[in-house]
């Protein structure tokens, strides 16, 4: 594990590429720590005691992974930023591929996988009207399955994909650049252009199962990409298409 940045836990942030980065040994959740910081701040920790995933699931955050939350400005109407989680997922794939990882894919709404194994998760939370906290967890050199045996076979680490350089500070820098790029694209071009480009990348149509929030009855169908709001388009067996937003869906499975 690269602990260099954490030998002296910063009482002041480190300035890097226009970001103010607070580095901690351990926090409850970097998203919570970042919740009242201004835009262009970031919080990174060696470990999280209570790392959170989407839809309230716990997120194993053992030493050697990159656990970071960045605060982005989100002026104007909330709907304008609805595509942020997916714009971030896409920019992160580009960044990780630049570093040397290959065969990455985005699983709606914003998991980054290799095959069916998860490399990276993104949790976007809004604590204020003006900003969004974008939490990113990347398995780098950690051992998630030793902390949760149920994860065996379902995760992949960056070090497995690019055994050479896997320095957390270096990855952090590329991740923060990717976030700035995602933010610029959304601010300048809006989400529809991003959605159109993402729709070219999903590959063959997959059968998927959605468990909707507040319902125990799963809905099955064929994944038909996303609409211009980032909602998943699901075709039923008769070809009728319905769109579901990530907040409607508590569990998404490829079947
Ligand atoms: C998911 O795939 O469910 C999202 C996982 C997001 C995990 C990251 S780790 C840094 C940040 N802090 C958290 O508590 N969660 C996010």
PDB file of C-alpha atoms and ligand atoms in Angstrom:
ATOM      1  CA  UNK A   1       0.000   0.000   0.000  1.00  0.00           C
ATOM      2  CA  UNK A   2       1.181   3.481  -0.724  1.00  0.00           C
ATOM      3  CA  UNK A   3       0.892   5.322   2.564  1.00  0.00           C
ATOM      4  CA  UNK A   4       3.270   8.166   1.722  1.00  0.00           C
ATOM      5  CA  UNK A   5       0.579  10.819   1.493  1.00  0.00           C
ATOM      6  CA  UNK A   6      -0.795   9.795   4.860  1.00  0.00           C
ATOM      7  CA  UNK A   7       2.316   9.697   7.044  1.00  0.00           C
ATOM      8  CA  UNK A   8       1.258  13.015   8.516  1.00  0.00           C
ATOM      9  CA  UNK A   9      -2.464  13.356   8.350  1.00  0.00           C
ATOM     10  CA  UNK A  10      -3.084  16.782   6.855  1.00  0.00           C
ATOM     11  CA  UNK A  11      -4.597  19.468   9.016  1.00  0.00           C
ATOM     12  CA  UNK A  12      -4.616  21.481   5.810  1.00  0.00           C
ATOM     13  CA  UNK A  13      -5.487  20.290   2.334  1.00  0.00           C
ATOM     14  CA  UNK A  14      -2.962  19.570  -0.410  1.00  0.00           C
ATOM     15  CA  UNK A  15      -3.435  21.726  -3.531  1.00  0.00           C
ATOM     16  CA  UNK A  16      -3.288  19.769  -6.793  1.00  0.00           C
ATOM     17  CA  UNK A  17      -4.515  20.661 -10.312  1.00  0.00           C
ATOM     18  CA  UNK A  18      -7.053  23.153  -8.929  1.00  0.00           C
ATOM     19  CA  UNK A  19      -8.314  20.756  -6.222  1.00  0.00           C
ATOM     20  CA  UNK A  20      -7.944  21.013  -2.447  1.00  0.00           C
ATOM     21  CA  UNK A  21      -7.425  17.446  -1.260  1.00  0.00           C
ATOM     22  CA  UNK A  22      -7.903  16.411   2.373  1.00  0.00           C
ATOM     23  CA  UNK A  23      -6.123  13.134   3.036  1.00  0.00           C
ATOM     24  CA  UNK A  24      -7.044  11.033   6.043  1.00  0.00           C
ATOM     25  CA  UNK A  25      -5.938   7.696   7.452  1.00  0.00           C
ATOM     26  CA  UNK A  26      -9.479   6.662   8.311  1.00  0.00           C
ATOM     27  CA  UNK A  27     -12.928   8.208   8.156  1.00  0.00           C
ATOM     28  CA  UNK A  28     -16.486   6.912   8.438  1.00  0.00           C
ATOM     29  CA  UNK A  29     -17.163   7.684   4.784  1.00  0.00           C
ATOM     30  CA  UNK A  30     -15.312  10.103   2.528  1.00  0.00           C
ATOM     31  CA  UNK A  31     -18.697  11.201   1.128  1.00  0.00           C
ATOM     32  CA  UNK A  32     -19.850  12.241   4.605  1.00  0.00           C
ATOM     33  CA  UNK A  33     -16.553  14.004   5.342  1.00  0.00           C
ATOM     34  CA  UNK A  34     -16.836  15.899   2.043  1.00  0.00           C
ATOM     35  CA  UNK A  35     -20.481  16.824   2.578  1.00  0.00           C
ATOM     36  CA  UNK A  36     -19.875  20.364   3.850  1.00  0.00           C
ATOM     37  CA  UNK A  37     -16.763  21.220   1.833  1.00  0.00           C
ATOM     38  CA  UNK A  38     -16.803  23.742  -1.020  1.00  0.00           C
ATOM     39  CA  UNK A  39     -16.655  22.847  -4.714  1.00  0.00           C
ATOM     40  CA  UNK A  40     -13.326  21.531  -6.005  1.00  0.00           C
ATOM     41  CA  UNK A  41     -12.489  19.948  -2.639  1.00  0.00           C
ATOM     42  CA  UNK A  42     -11.751  16.241  -2.342  1.00  0.00           C
ATOM     43  CA  UNK A  43     -11.433  13.832   0.586  1.00  0.00           C
ATOM     44  CA  UNK A  44      -9.404  10.663   0.345  1.00  0.00           C
ATOM     45  CA  UNK A  45      -8.872   8.036   3.045  1.00  0.00           C
ATOM     46  CA  UNK A  46      -6.760   4.891   3.428  1.00  0.00           C
ATOM     47  CA  UNK A  47      -9.772   3.124   4.905  1.00  0.00           C
ATOM     48  CA  UNK A  48     -13.429   3.852   5.647  1.00  0.00           C
ATOM     49  CA  UNK A  49     -15.160   2.466   8.730  1.00  0.00           C
ATOM     50  CA  UNK A  50     -18.557   2.822   7.143  1.00  0.00           C
ATOM     51  CA  UNK A  51     -18.065   3.075   3.373  1.00  0.00           C
ATOM     52  CA  UNK A  52     -21.386   3.316   1.570  1.00  0.00           C
ATOM     53  CA  UNK A  53     -22.467   1.928  -1.760  1.00  0.00           C
ATOM     54  CA  UNK A  54     -25.554   2.793  -3.785  1.00  0.00           C
ATOM     55  CA  UNK A  55     -28.994   2.004  -2.364  1.00  0.00           C
ATOM     56  CA  UNK A  56     -27.631   1.818   1.178  1.00  0.00           C
ATOM     57  CA  UNK A  57     -25.338  -1.159   0.639  1.00  0.00           C
ATOM     58  CA  UNK A  58     -22.057  -1.277   2.593  1.00  0.00           C
ATOM     59  CA  UNK A  59     -18.863  -0.764   0.625  1.00  0.00           C
ATOM     60  CA  UNK A  60     -15.758  -2.662   1.774  1.00  0.00           C
ATOM     61  CA  UNK A  61     -12.964  -0.072   2.013  1.00  0.00           C
ATOM     62  CA  UNK A  62      -9.847  -1.881   3.135  1.00  0.00           C
ATOM     63  CA  UNK A  63      -6.271  -0.557   2.854  1.00  0.00           C
ATOM     64  CA  UNK A  64      -4.825  -0.430  -0.652  1.00  0.00           C
ATOM     65  CA  UNK A  65      -7.949   0.753  -2.471  1.00  0.00           C
ATOM     66  CA  UNK A  66      -8.669   4.282  -3.633  1.00  0.00           C
ATOM     67  CA  UNK A  67     -11.526   5.761  -1.595  1.00  0.00           C
ATOM     68  CA  UNK A  68     -12.146   9.326  -2.612  1.00  0.00           C
ATOM     69  CA  UNK A  69     -14.988  11.854  -2.739  1.00  0.00           C
ATOM     70  CA  UNK A  70     -14.887  15.037  -4.761  1.00  0.00           C
ATOM     71  CA  UNK A  71     -17.175  18.045  -4.527  1.00  0.00           C
ATOM     72  CA  UNK A  72     -18.348  19.413  -7.886  1.00  0.00           C
ATOM     73  CA  UNK A  73     -20.301  22.619  -8.476  1.00  0.00           C
ATOM     74  CA  UNK A  74     -23.803  21.948  -9.838  1.00  0.00           C
ATOM     75  CA  UNK A  75     -25.425  25.321 -10.464  1.00  0.00           C
ATOM     76  CA  UNK A  76     -28.956  25.695 -11.774  1.00  0.00           C
ATOM     77  CA  UNK A  77     -31.687  23.108 -11.896  1.00  0.00           C
ATOM     78  CA  UNK A  78     -31.034  19.669 -10.429  1.00  0.00           C
ATOM     79  CA  UNK A  79     -32.326  17.948 -13.554  1.00  0.00           C
ATOM     80  CA  UNK A  80     -29.426  19.423 -15.488  1.00  0.00           C
ATOM     81  CA  UNK A  81     -27.035  17.278 -13.435  1.00  0.00           C
ATOM     82  CA  UNK A  82     -29.047  14.057 -13.427  1.00  0.00           C
ATOM     83  CA  UNK A  83     -26.558  12.518 -15.839  1.00  0.00           C
ATOM     84  CA  UNK A  84     -23.550  13.265 -13.637  1.00  0.00           C
ATOM     85  CA  UNK A  85     -23.125   9.695 -12.283  1.00  0.00           C
ATOM     86  CA  UNK A  86     -22.964   8.264 -15.788  1.00  0.00           C
ATOM     87  CA  UNK A  87     -20.800  11.053 -17.178  1.00  0.00           C
ATOM     88  CA  UNK A  88     -18.391  10.302 -14.318  1.00  0.00           C
ATOM     89  CA  UNK A  89     -18.433   6.550 -15.013  1.00  0.00           C
ATOM     90  CA  UNK A  90     -17.585   7.134 -18.650  1.00  0.00           C
ATOM     91  CA  UNK A  91     -14.766   9.604 -17.893  1.00  0.00           C
ATOM     92  CA  UNK A  92     -13.337   7.185 -15.317  1.00  0.00           C
ATOM     93  CA  UNK A  93     -13.212   4.373 -17.862  1.00  0.00           C
ATOM     94  CA  UNK A  94     -11.323   6.647 -20.239  1.00  0.00           C
ATOM     95  CA  UNK A  95      -8.895   7.614 -17.457  1.00  0.00           C
ATOM     96  CA  UNK A  96      -8.264   4.043 -16.301  1.00  0.00           C
ATOM     97  CA  UNK A  97      -7.714   2.917 -19.889  1.00  0.00           C
ATOM     98  CA  UNK A  98      -5.190   5.711 -20.355  1.00  0.00           C
ATOM     99  CA  UNK A  99      -3.373   4.302 -17.329  1.00  0.00           C
ATOM    100  CA  UNK A 100      -3.197   0.878 -18.993  1.00  0.00           C
ATOM    101  CA  UNK A 101      -6.306  -1.039 -17.891  1.00  0.00           C
ATOM    102  CA  UNK A 102      -8.277  -2.676 -20.692  1.00  0.00           C
ATOM    103  CA  UNK A 103     -11.614  -4.440 -21.314  1.00  0.00           C
ATOM    104  CA  UNK A 104     -13.468  -2.131 -18.926  1.00  0.00           C
ATOM    105  CA  UNK A 105     -17.183  -1.676 -19.342  1.00  0.00           C
ATOM    106  CA  UNK A 106     -19.846   0.491 -17.775  1.00  0.00           C
ATOM    107  CA  UNK A 107     -22.820  -1.270 -16.212  1.00  0.00           C
ATOM    108  CA  UNK A 108     -25.824   0.961 -15.766  1.00  0.00           C
ATOM    109  CA  UNK A 109     -25.888   3.288 -14.023  1.00  0.00           C
ATOM    110  CA  UNK A 110     -22.194   3.630 -13.242  1.00  0.00           C
ATOM    111  CA  UNK A 111     -20.404   0.457 -12.140  1.00  0.00           C
ATOM    112  CA  UNK A 112     -17.120  -0.200 -13.878  1.00  0.00           C
ATOM    113  CA  UNK A 113     -16.563  -3.879 -14.527  1.00  0.00           C
ATOM    114  CA  UNK A 114     -14.262  -6.290 -16.267  1.00  0.00           C
ATOM    115  CA  UNK A 115     -16.489  -9.110 -17.412  1.00  0.00           C
ATOM    116  CA  UNK A 116     -18.768  -9.553 -14.403  1.00  0.00           C
ATOM    117  CA  UNK A 117     -16.237  -8.436 -11.812  1.00  0.00           C
ATOM    118  CA  UNK A 118     -16.482  -5.016 -10.258  1.00  0.00           C
ATOM    119  CA  UNK A 119     -13.488  -2.703 -10.346  1.00  0.00           C
ATOM    120  CA  UNK A 120     -15.049   0.592  -9.370  1.00  0.00           C
ATOM    121  CA  UNK A 121     -18.266   2.003  -7.941  1.00  0.00           C
ATOM    122  CA  UNK A 122     -19.568   5.564  -7.923  1.00  0.00           C
ATOM    123  CA  UNK A 123     -21.953   7.081  -5.380  1.00  0.00           C
ATOM    124  CA  UNK A 124     -23.176  10.608  -6.145  1.00  0.00           C
ATOM    125  CA  UNK A 125     -24.953  12.425  -3.307  1.00  0.00           C
ATOM    126  CA  UNK A 126     -26.432  15.909  -3.098  1.00  0.00           C
ATOM    127  CA  UNK A 127     -26.045  17.585   0.298  1.00  0.00           C
ATOM    128  CA  UNK A 128     -26.686  21.083  -1.089  1.00  0.00           C
ATOM    129  CA  UNK A 129     -28.350  22.709  -4.099  1.00  0.00           C
ATOM    130  CA  UNK A 130     -25.036  24.103  -5.273  1.00  0.00           C
ATOM    131  CA  UNK A 131     -22.795  21.048  -5.211  1.00  0.00           C
ATOM    132  CA  UNK A 132     -22.678  17.277  -5.640  1.00  0.00           C
ATOM    133  CA  UNK A 133     -20.400  14.895  -3.769  1.00  0.00           C
ATOM    134  CA  UNK A 134     -19.037  12.263  -6.133  1.00  0.00           C
ATOM    135  CA  UNK A 135     -17.697   9.278  -4.187  1.00  0.00           C
ATOM    136  CA  UNK A 136     -15.485   6.847  -6.037  1.00  0.00           C
ATOM    137  CA  UNK A 137     -14.208   3.501  -4.825  1.00  0.00           C
ATOM    138  CA  UNK A 138     -11.594   1.686  -6.898  1.00  0.00           C
ATOM    139  CA  UNK A 139     -10.196  -1.704  -5.972  1.00  0.00           C
ATOM    140  CA  UNK A 140      -6.476  -1.202  -6.538  1.00  0.00           C
ATOM    141  CA  UNK A 141      -4.331  -3.438  -4.308  1.00  0.00           C
ATOM    142  CA  UNK A 142      -6.768  -4.143  -1.501  1.00  0.00           C
ATOM    143  CA  UNK A 143      -8.265  -7.574  -0.712  1.00  0.00           C
ATOM    144  CA  UNK A 144     -12.005  -6.981  -0.509  1.00  0.00           C
ATOM    145  CA  UNK A 145     -12.894 -10.685  -0.311  1.00  0.00           C
ATOM    146  CA  UNK A 146     -10.780 -11.111   2.849  1.00  0.00           C
ATOM    147  CA  UNK A 147     -13.082  -8.604   4.537  1.00  0.00           C
ATOM    148  CA  UNK A 148     -16.274  -9.954   2.997  1.00  0.00           C
ATOM    149  CA  UNK A 149     -16.043 -13.552   1.726  1.00  0.00           C
ATOM    150  CA  UNK A 150     -19.293 -13.021  -0.195  1.00  0.00           C
ATOM    151  CA  UNK A 151     -17.320 -10.796  -2.565  1.00  0.00           C
ATOM    152  CA  UNK A 152     -15.106 -13.711  -3.675  1.00  0.00           C
ATOM    153  CA  UNK A 153     -15.116 -13.903  -7.463  1.00  0.00           C
ATOM    154  CA  UNK A 154     -17.111 -10.715  -7.916  1.00  0.00           C
ATOM    155  CA  UNK A 155     -14.390  -8.071  -7.750  1.00  0.00           C
ATOM    156  CA  UNK A 156     -11.288  -7.255  -9.742  1.00  0.00           C
ATOM    157  CA  UNK A 157      -8.398  -4.993  -8.790  1.00  0.00           C
ATOM    158  CA  UNK A 158      -6.407  -2.551 -10.861  1.00  0.00           C
ATOM    159  CA  UNK A 159      -3.211  -4.384  -9.940  1.00  0.00           C
ATOM    160  CA  UNK A 160      -4.638  -7.517 -11.621  1.00  0.00           C
ATOM    161  CA  UNK A 161      -5.206  -5.546 -14.829  1.00  0.00           C
ATOM    162  CA  UNK A 162      -1.966  -3.557 -14.935  1.00  0.00           C
ATOM    163  CA  UNK A 163       0.580  -5.163 -12.626  1.00  0.00           C
ATOM    164  CA  UNK A 164       3.152  -2.386 -13.148  1.00  0.00           C
ATOM    165  CA  UNK A 165       2.525   0.995 -11.648  1.00  0.00           C
ATOM    166  CA  UNK A 166      -0.411   1.094  -9.257  1.00  0.00           C
ATOM    167  CA  UNK A 167       0.478   4.054  -7.117  1.00  0.00           C
ATOM    168  CA  UNK A 168      -2.560   5.529  -5.361  1.00  0.00           C
ATOM    169  CA  UNK A 169      -1.405   9.159  -5.664  1.00  0.00           C
ATOM    170  CA  UNK A 170      -0.961   8.747  -9.411  1.00  0.00           C
ATOM    171  CA  UNK A 171      -4.394   7.143  -9.832  1.00  0.00           C
ATOM    172  CA  UNK A 172      -5.950   9.845  -7.653  1.00  0.00           C
ATOM    173  CA  UNK A 173      -4.559  12.517  -9.945  1.00  0.00           C
ATOM    174  CA  UNK A 174      -6.037  10.866 -13.042  1.00  0.00           C
ATOM    175  CA  UNK A 175      -9.365  10.304 -11.309  1.00  0.00           C
ATOM    176  CA  UNK A 176      -9.630  13.977 -10.359  1.00  0.00           C
ATOM    177  CA  UNK A 177      -8.779  15.007 -13.926  1.00  0.00           C
ATOM    178  CA  UNK A 178     -11.482  12.670 -15.190  1.00  0.00           C
ATOM    179  CA  UNK A 179     -14.003  14.280 -12.845  1.00  0.00           C
ATOM    180  CA  UNK A 180     -13.155  17.722 -14.165  1.00  0.00           C
ATOM    181  CA  UNK A 181     -13.559  16.438 -17.720  1.00  0.00           C
ATOM    182  CA  UNK A 182     -16.948  14.871 -16.935  1.00  0.00           C
ATOM    183  CA  UNK A 183     -18.062  18.120 -15.335  1.00  0.00           C
ATOM    184  CA  UNK A 184     -16.929  20.199 -18.322  1.00  0.00           C
ATOM    185  CA  UNK A 185     -18.692  17.909 -20.792  1.00  0.00           C
ATOM    186  CA  UNK A 186     -21.934  18.122 -18.870  1.00  0.00           C
ATOM    187  CA  UNK A 187     -21.705  21.889 -18.409  1.00  0.00           C
ATOM    188  CA  UNK A 188     -20.810  22.616 -22.025  1.00  0.00           C
ATOM    189  CA  UNK A 189     -22.515  19.892 -24.081  1.00  0.00           C
ATOM    190  CA  UNK A 190     -25.245  18.665 -21.733  1.00  0.00           C
ATOM    191  CA  UNK A 191     -26.130  15.021 -21.167  1.00  0.00           C
ATOM    192  CA  UNK A 192     -27.870  14.073 -24.460  1.00  0.00           C
ATOM    193  CA  UNK A 193     -24.598  13.999 -26.411  1.00  0.00           C
ATOM    194  CA  UNK A 194     -22.976  11.861 -23.701  1.00  0.00           C
ATOM    195  CA  UNK A 195     -25.973   9.496 -23.711  1.00  0.00           C
ATOM    196  CA  UNK A 196     -25.787   9.110 -27.504  1.00  0.00           C
ATOM    197  CA  UNK A 197     -22.113   8.217 -27.291  1.00  0.00           C
ATOM    198  CA  UNK A 198     -22.617   5.851 -24.378  1.00  0.00           C
ATOM    199  CA  UNK A 199     -25.375   4.099 -26.314  1.00  0.00           C
ATOM    200  CA  UNK A 200     -22.771   3.138 -28.915  1.00  0.00           C
ATOM    201  CA  UNK A 201     -20.707   1.337 -26.260  1.00  0.00           C
ATOM    202  CA  UNK A 202     -23.086  -1.074 -24.499  1.00  0.00           C
ATOM    203  CA  UNK A 203     -22.534  -3.957 -26.924  1.00  0.00           C
ATOM    204  CA  UNK A 204     -25.072  -6.733 -27.450  1.00  0.00           C
ATOM    205  CA  UNK A 205     -28.435  -6.291 -25.781  1.00  0.00           C
ATOM    206  CA  UNK A 206     -28.528  -8.045 -22.384  1.00  0.00           C
ATOM    207  CA  UNK A 207     -31.376  -9.533 -20.411  1.00  0.00           C
ATOM    208  CA  UNK A 208     -31.643  -7.698 -17.125  1.00  0.00           C
ATOM    209  CA  UNK A 209     -33.746  -7.773 -13.990  1.00  0.00           C
ATOM    210  CA  UNK A 210     -34.728  -4.680 -12.020  1.00  0.00           C
ATOM    211  CA  UNK A 211     -36.011  -4.685  -8.484  1.00  0.00           C
ATOM    212  CA  UNK A 212     -37.921  -1.455  -8.095  1.00  0.00           C
ATOM    213  CA  UNK A 213     -37.714   0.571  -4.907  1.00  0.00           C
ATOM    214  CA  UNK A 214     -40.632  -0.303  -2.638  1.00  0.00           C
ATOM    215  CA  UNK A 215     -41.527  -3.444  -4.601  1.00  0.00           C
ATOM    216  CA  UNK A 216     -40.417  -7.042  -4.244  1.00  0.00           C
ATOM    217  CA  UNK A 217     -41.584  -8.087  -7.673  1.00  0.00           C
ATOM    218  CA  UNK A 218     -38.672  -7.903 -10.130  1.00  0.00           C
ATOM    219  CA  UNK A 219     -39.185  -6.595 -13.656  1.00  0.00           C
ATOM    220  CA  UNK A 220     -37.345  -8.380 -16.459  1.00  0.00           C
ATOM    221  CA  UNK A 221     -36.574  -7.349 -19.985  1.00  0.00           C
ATOM    222  CA  UNK A 222     -33.877  -6.449 -22.490  1.00  0.00           C
ATOM    223  CA  UNK A 223     -31.567  -3.535 -21.868  1.00  0.00           C
ATOM    224  CA  UNK A 224     -31.966  -0.957 -24.649  1.00  0.00           C
ATOM    225  CA  UNK A 225     -29.445   1.673 -23.537  1.00  0.00           C
ATOM    226  CA  UNK A 226     -30.305   4.950 -21.863  1.00  0.00           C
ATOM    227  CA  UNK A 227     -32.450   7.931 -22.725  1.00  0.00           C
ATOM    228  CA  UNK A 228     -31.375  11.575 -22.693  1.00  0.00           C
ATOM    229  CA  UNK A 229     -31.996  11.772 -18.922  1.00  0.00           C
ATOM    230  CA  UNK A 230     -29.802   8.761 -18.155  1.00  0.00           C
ATOM    231  CA  UNK A 231     -32.796   6.503 -17.495  1.00  0.00           C
ATOM    232  CA  UNK A 232     -32.450   2.843 -18.378  1.00  0.00           C
ATOM    233  CA  UNK A 233     -34.619   1.770 -21.330  1.00  0.00           C
ATOM    234  CA  UNK A 234     -36.096  -1.659 -20.779  1.00  0.00           C
ATOM    235  CA  UNK A 235     -37.959  -3.542 -23.504  1.00  0.00           C
ATOM    236  CA  UNK A 236     -40.490  -6.147 -22.471  1.00  0.00           C
ATOM    237  CA  UNK A 237     -41.102  -9.341 -24.459  1.00  0.00           C
ATOM    238  CA  UNK A 238     -43.489  -7.516 -26.804  1.00  0.00           C
ATOM    239  CA  UNK A 239     -40.857  -4.837 -27.519  1.00  0.00           C
ATOM    240  CA  UNK A 240     -42.582  -2.081 -25.527  1.00  0.00           C
ATOM    241  CA  UNK A 241     -39.957   0.158 -23.955  1.00  0.00           C
ATOM    242  CA  UNK A 242     -40.182   1.764 -20.528  1.00  0.00           C
ATOM    243  CA  UNK A 243     -37.592   4.074 -18.927  1.00  0.00           C
ATOM    244  CA  UNK A 244     -36.438   3.718 -15.308  1.00  0.00           C
ATOM    245  CA  UNK A 245     -34.275   6.178 -13.405  1.00  0.00           C
ATOM    246  CA  UNK A 246     -31.559   4.912 -11.045  1.00  0.00           C
ATOM    247  CA  UNK A 247     -33.555   6.182  -8.063  1.00  0.00           C
ATOM    248  CA  UNK A 248     -36.477   3.903  -9.086  1.00  0.00           C
ATOM    249  CA  UNK A 249     -34.276   0.827  -8.992  1.00  0.00           C
ATOM    250  CA  UNK A 250     -32.960  -0.758  -5.805  1.00  0.00           C
ATOM    251  CA  UNK A 251     -31.270  -3.706  -7.519  1.00  0.00           C
ATOM    252  CA  UNK A 252     -30.086  -4.159 -11.091  1.00  0.00           C
ATOM    253  CA  UNK A 253     -28.918  -7.552 -12.292  1.00  0.00           C
ATOM    254  CA  UNK A 254     -27.743  -8.822 -15.631  1.00  0.00           C
ATOM    255  CA  UNK A 255     -29.308 -12.270 -16.128  1.00  0.00           C
TER     256      UNK A 255
HETATM  257  C1  LIG B   1     -21.508   1.390  -5.480  1.00  0.00           C
HETATM  258  O1  LIG B   1     -21.037   0.777  -6.423  1.00  0.00           O
HETATM  259  O2  LIG B   1     -22.467   0.952  -4.847  1.00  0.00           O
HETATM  260  C2  LIG B   1     -20.903   2.726  -5.123  1.00  0.00           C
HETATM  261  C3  LIG B   1     -19.697   2.570  -4.252  1.00  0.00           C
HETATM  262  C4  LIG B   1     -19.057   3.900  -3.880  1.00  0.00           C
HETATM  263  C5  LIG B   1     -17.947   3.728  -2.875  1.00  0.00           C
HETATM  264  C6  LIG B   1     -17.222   5.022  -2.650  1.00  0.00           C
HETATM  265  S1  LIG B   1     -15.723   4.800  -1.740  1.00  0.00           S
HETATM  266  C7  LIG B   1     -15.576   6.528  -1.563  1.00  0.00           C
HETATM  267  C8  LIG B   1     -16.962   7.066  -1.284  1.00  0.00           C
HETATM  268  N1  LIG B   1     -17.289   7.001   0.126  1.00  0.00           N
HETATM  269  C9  LIG B   1     -18.302   6.170   0.362  1.00  0.00           C
HETATM  270  O3  LIG B   1     -18.774   5.921   1.501  1.00  0.00           O
HETATM  271  N2  LIG B   1     -18.720   5.611  -0.755  1.00  0.00           N
HETATM  272  C10 LIG B   1     -17.987   6.101  -1.912  1.00  0.00           C
END
